[in-house]
PDB file of C-alpha atoms in Angstrom:
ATOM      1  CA  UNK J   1      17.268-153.129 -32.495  1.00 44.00           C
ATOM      2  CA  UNK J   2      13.415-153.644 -31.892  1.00 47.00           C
ATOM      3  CA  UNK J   3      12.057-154.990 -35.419  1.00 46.00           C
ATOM      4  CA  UNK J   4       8.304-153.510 -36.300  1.00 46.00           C
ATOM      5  CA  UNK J   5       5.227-155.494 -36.667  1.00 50.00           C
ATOM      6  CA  UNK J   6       1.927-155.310 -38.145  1.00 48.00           C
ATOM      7  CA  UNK J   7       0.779-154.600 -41.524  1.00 44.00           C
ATOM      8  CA  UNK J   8       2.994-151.194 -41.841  1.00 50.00           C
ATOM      9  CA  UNK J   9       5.906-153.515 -42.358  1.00 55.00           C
ATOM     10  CA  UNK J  10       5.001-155.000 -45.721  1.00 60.00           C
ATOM     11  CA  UNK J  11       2.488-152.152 -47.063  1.00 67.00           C
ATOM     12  CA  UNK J  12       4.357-150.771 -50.139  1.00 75.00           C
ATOM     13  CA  UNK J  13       2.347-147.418 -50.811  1.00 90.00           C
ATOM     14  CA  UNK J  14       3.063-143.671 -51.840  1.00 94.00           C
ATOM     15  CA  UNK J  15       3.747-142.391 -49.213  1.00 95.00           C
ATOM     16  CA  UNK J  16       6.514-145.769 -47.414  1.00 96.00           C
ATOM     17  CA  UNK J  17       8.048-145.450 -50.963  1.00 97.00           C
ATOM     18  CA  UNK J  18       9.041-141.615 -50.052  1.00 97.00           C
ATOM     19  CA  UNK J  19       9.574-142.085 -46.632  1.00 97.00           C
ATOM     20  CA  UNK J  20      12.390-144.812 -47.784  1.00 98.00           C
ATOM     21  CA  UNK J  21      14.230-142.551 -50.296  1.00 98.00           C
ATOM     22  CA  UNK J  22      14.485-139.853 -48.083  1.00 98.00           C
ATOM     23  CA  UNK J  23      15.900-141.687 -45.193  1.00 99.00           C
ATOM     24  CA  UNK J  24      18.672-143.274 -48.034  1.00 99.00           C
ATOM     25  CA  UNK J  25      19.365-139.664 -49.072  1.00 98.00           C
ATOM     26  CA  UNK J  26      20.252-138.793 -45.765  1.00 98.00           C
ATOM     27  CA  UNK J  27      23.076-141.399 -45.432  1.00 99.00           C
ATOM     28  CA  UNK J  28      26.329-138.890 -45.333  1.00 98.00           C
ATOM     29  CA  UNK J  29      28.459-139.962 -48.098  1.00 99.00           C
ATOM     30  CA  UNK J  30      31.230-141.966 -46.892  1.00 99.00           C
ATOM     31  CA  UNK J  31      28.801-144.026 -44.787  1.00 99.00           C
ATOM     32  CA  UNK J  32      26.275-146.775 -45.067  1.00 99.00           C
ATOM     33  CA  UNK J  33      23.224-148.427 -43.596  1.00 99.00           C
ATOM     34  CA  UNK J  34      21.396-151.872 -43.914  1.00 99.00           C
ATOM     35  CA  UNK J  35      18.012-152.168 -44.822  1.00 99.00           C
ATOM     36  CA  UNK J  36      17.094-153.438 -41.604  1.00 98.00           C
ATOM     37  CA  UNK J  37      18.453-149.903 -40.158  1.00 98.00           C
ATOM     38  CA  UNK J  38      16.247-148.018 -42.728  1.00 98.00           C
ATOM     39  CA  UNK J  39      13.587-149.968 -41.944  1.00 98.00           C
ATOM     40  CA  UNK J  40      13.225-149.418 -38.248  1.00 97.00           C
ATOM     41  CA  UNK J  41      13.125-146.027 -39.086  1.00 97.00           C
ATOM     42  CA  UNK J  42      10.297-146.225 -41.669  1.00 96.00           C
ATOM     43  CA  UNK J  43       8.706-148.898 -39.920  1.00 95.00           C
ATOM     44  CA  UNK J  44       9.021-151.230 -42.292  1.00 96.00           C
ATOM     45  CA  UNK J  45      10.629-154.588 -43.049  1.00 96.00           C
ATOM     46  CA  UNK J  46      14.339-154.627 -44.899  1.00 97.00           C
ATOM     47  CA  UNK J  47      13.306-156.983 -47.691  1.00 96.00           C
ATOM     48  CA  UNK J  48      10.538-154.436 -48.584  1.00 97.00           C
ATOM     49  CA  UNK J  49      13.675-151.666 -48.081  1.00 98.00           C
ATOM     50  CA  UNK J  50      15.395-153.825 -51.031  1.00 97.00           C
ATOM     51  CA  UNK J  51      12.338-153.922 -53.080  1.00 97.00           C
ATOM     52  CA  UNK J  52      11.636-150.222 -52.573  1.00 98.00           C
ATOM     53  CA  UNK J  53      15.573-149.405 -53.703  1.00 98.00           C
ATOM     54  CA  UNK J  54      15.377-151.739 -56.600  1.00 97.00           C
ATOM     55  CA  UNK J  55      12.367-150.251 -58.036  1.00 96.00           C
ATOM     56  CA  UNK J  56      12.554-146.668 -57.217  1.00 97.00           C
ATOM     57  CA  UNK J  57      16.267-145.928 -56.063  1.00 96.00           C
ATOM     58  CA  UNK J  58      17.919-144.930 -58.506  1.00 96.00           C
ATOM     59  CA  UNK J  59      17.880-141.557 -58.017  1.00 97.00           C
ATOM     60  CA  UNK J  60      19.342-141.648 -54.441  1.00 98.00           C
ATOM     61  CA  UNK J  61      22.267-142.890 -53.180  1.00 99.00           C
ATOM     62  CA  UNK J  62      21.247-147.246 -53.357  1.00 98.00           C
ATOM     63  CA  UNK J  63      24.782-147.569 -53.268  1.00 98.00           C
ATOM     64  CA  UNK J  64      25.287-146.762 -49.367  1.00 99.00           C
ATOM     65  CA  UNK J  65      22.254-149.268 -48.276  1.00 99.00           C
ATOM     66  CA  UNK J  66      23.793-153.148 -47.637  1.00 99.00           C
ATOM     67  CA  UNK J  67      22.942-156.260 -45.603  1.00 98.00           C
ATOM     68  CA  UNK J  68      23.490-156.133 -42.031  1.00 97.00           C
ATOM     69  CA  UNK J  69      27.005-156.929 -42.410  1.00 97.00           C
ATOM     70  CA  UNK J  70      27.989-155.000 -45.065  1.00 98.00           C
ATOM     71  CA  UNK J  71      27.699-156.578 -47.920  1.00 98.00           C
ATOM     72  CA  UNK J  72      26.228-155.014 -50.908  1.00 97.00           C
ATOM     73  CA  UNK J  73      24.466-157.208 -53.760  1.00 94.00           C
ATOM     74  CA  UNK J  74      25.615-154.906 -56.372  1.00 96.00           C
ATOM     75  CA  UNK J  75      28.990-154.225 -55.275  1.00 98.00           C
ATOM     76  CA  UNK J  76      30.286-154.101 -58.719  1.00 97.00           C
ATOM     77  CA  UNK J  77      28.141-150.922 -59.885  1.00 97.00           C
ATOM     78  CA  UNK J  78      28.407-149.732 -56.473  1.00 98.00           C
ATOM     79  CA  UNK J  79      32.202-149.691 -56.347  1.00 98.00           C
ATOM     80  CA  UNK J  80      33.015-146.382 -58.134  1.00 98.00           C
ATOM     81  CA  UNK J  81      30.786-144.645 -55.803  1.00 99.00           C
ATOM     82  CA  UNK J  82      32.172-146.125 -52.617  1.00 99.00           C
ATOM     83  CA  UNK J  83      35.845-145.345 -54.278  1.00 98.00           C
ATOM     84  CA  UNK J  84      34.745-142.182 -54.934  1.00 99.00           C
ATOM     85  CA  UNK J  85      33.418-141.697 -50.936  1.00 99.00           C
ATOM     86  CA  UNK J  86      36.348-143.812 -49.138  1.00 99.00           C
ATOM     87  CA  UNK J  87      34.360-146.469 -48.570  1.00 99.00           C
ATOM     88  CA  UNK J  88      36.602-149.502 -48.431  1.00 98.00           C
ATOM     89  CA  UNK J  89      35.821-153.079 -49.687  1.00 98.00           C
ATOM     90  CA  UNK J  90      36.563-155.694 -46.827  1.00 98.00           C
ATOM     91  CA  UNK J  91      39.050-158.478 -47.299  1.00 96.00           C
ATOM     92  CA  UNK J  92      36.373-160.805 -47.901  1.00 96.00           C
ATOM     93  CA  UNK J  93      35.149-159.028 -51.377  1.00 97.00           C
ATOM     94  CA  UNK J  94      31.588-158.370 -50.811  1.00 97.00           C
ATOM     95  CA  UNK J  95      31.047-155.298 -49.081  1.00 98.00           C
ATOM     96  CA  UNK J  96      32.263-152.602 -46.044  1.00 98.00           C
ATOM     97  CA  UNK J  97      32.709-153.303 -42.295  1.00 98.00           C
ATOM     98  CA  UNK J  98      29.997-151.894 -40.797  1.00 98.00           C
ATOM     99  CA  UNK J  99      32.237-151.193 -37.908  1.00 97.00           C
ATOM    100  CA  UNK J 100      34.045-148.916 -39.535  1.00 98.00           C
ATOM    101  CA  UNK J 101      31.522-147.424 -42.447  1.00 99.00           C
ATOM    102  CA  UNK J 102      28.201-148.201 -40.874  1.00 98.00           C
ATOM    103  CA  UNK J 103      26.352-145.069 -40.078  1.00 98.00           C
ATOM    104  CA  UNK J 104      25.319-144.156 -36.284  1.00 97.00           C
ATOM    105  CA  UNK J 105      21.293-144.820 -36.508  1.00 97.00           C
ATOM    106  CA  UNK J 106      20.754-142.280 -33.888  1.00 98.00           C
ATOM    107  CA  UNK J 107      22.333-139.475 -35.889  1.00 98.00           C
ATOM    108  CA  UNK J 108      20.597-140.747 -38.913  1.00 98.00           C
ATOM    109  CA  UNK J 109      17.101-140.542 -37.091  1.00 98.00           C
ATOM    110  CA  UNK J 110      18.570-136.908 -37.051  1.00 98.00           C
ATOM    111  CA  UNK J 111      18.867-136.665 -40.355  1.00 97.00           C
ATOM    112  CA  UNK J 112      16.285-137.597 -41.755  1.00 97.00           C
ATOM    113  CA  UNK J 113      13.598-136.269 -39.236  1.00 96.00           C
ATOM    114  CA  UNK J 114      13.365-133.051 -41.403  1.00 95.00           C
ATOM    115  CA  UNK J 115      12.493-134.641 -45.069  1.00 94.00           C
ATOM    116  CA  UNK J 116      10.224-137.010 -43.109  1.00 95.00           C
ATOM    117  CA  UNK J 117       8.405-134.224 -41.115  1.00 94.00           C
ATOM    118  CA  UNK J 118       7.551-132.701 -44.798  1.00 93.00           C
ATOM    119  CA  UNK J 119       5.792-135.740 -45.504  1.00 90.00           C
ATOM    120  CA  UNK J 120       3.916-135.926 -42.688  1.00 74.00           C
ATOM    121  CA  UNK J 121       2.705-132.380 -43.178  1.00 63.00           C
ATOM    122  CA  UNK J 122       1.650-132.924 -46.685  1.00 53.00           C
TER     123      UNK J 122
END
């Protein structure tokens, strides 16, 4: 995966913010990204995906973002919802195998292009 650079990957404004959540909503349930998979999409880095999900996320689904391999930093309040999706904790305890639960970036490119495309328009 080809990482961003320039200024667009640490600019936290309006419109990044958005263009964040809506890529998170359109993780299917069951499924989960990293940040760093958000943020090639957005164009941005994954620690400013993390501060963008702790600030404003709670009213998508946070719970299906993790690290790169899976592990989620609040896998306790995160649990029920993965439970509730099939998402399976790995024998290690602190998150998913991406192998198995990671979502297919191409598809979610797919996903999201419509909510981001409304953005762009606005």
């Amino acid at each position: 995966m080809t990482m961003p650079t320039g200024p667009s990957r640490t600019r936290m404004d309006d419109l990044t913010v958005e263009r964040v959540l809506r890529v998170v909503e359109a993780i299917p349930p069951g499924q989960v990204a990293a940040y760093g998979e958000i943020g090639a999409i957005v164009d941005v880095g994954p620690r400013l995906v993390g501060r963008i999900l702790r600030t404003w996320g709670s009213g998508v689904p946070w719970w299906r973002v993790t690290n790169a391999s899976g592990d989620h930093p609040l896998l306790a309040r995160a649990l029920p919802h993965w439970e509730a999706e099939g998402i399976e904790v790995a024998p290690h305890g602190r998150g998913c195998r991406m192998a198995r639960f990671g979502t297919d970036l191409a598809q979610l490119r797919v996903r999201a292009r419509p909510a981001l495309a409304e953005l762009a328009g606005a």
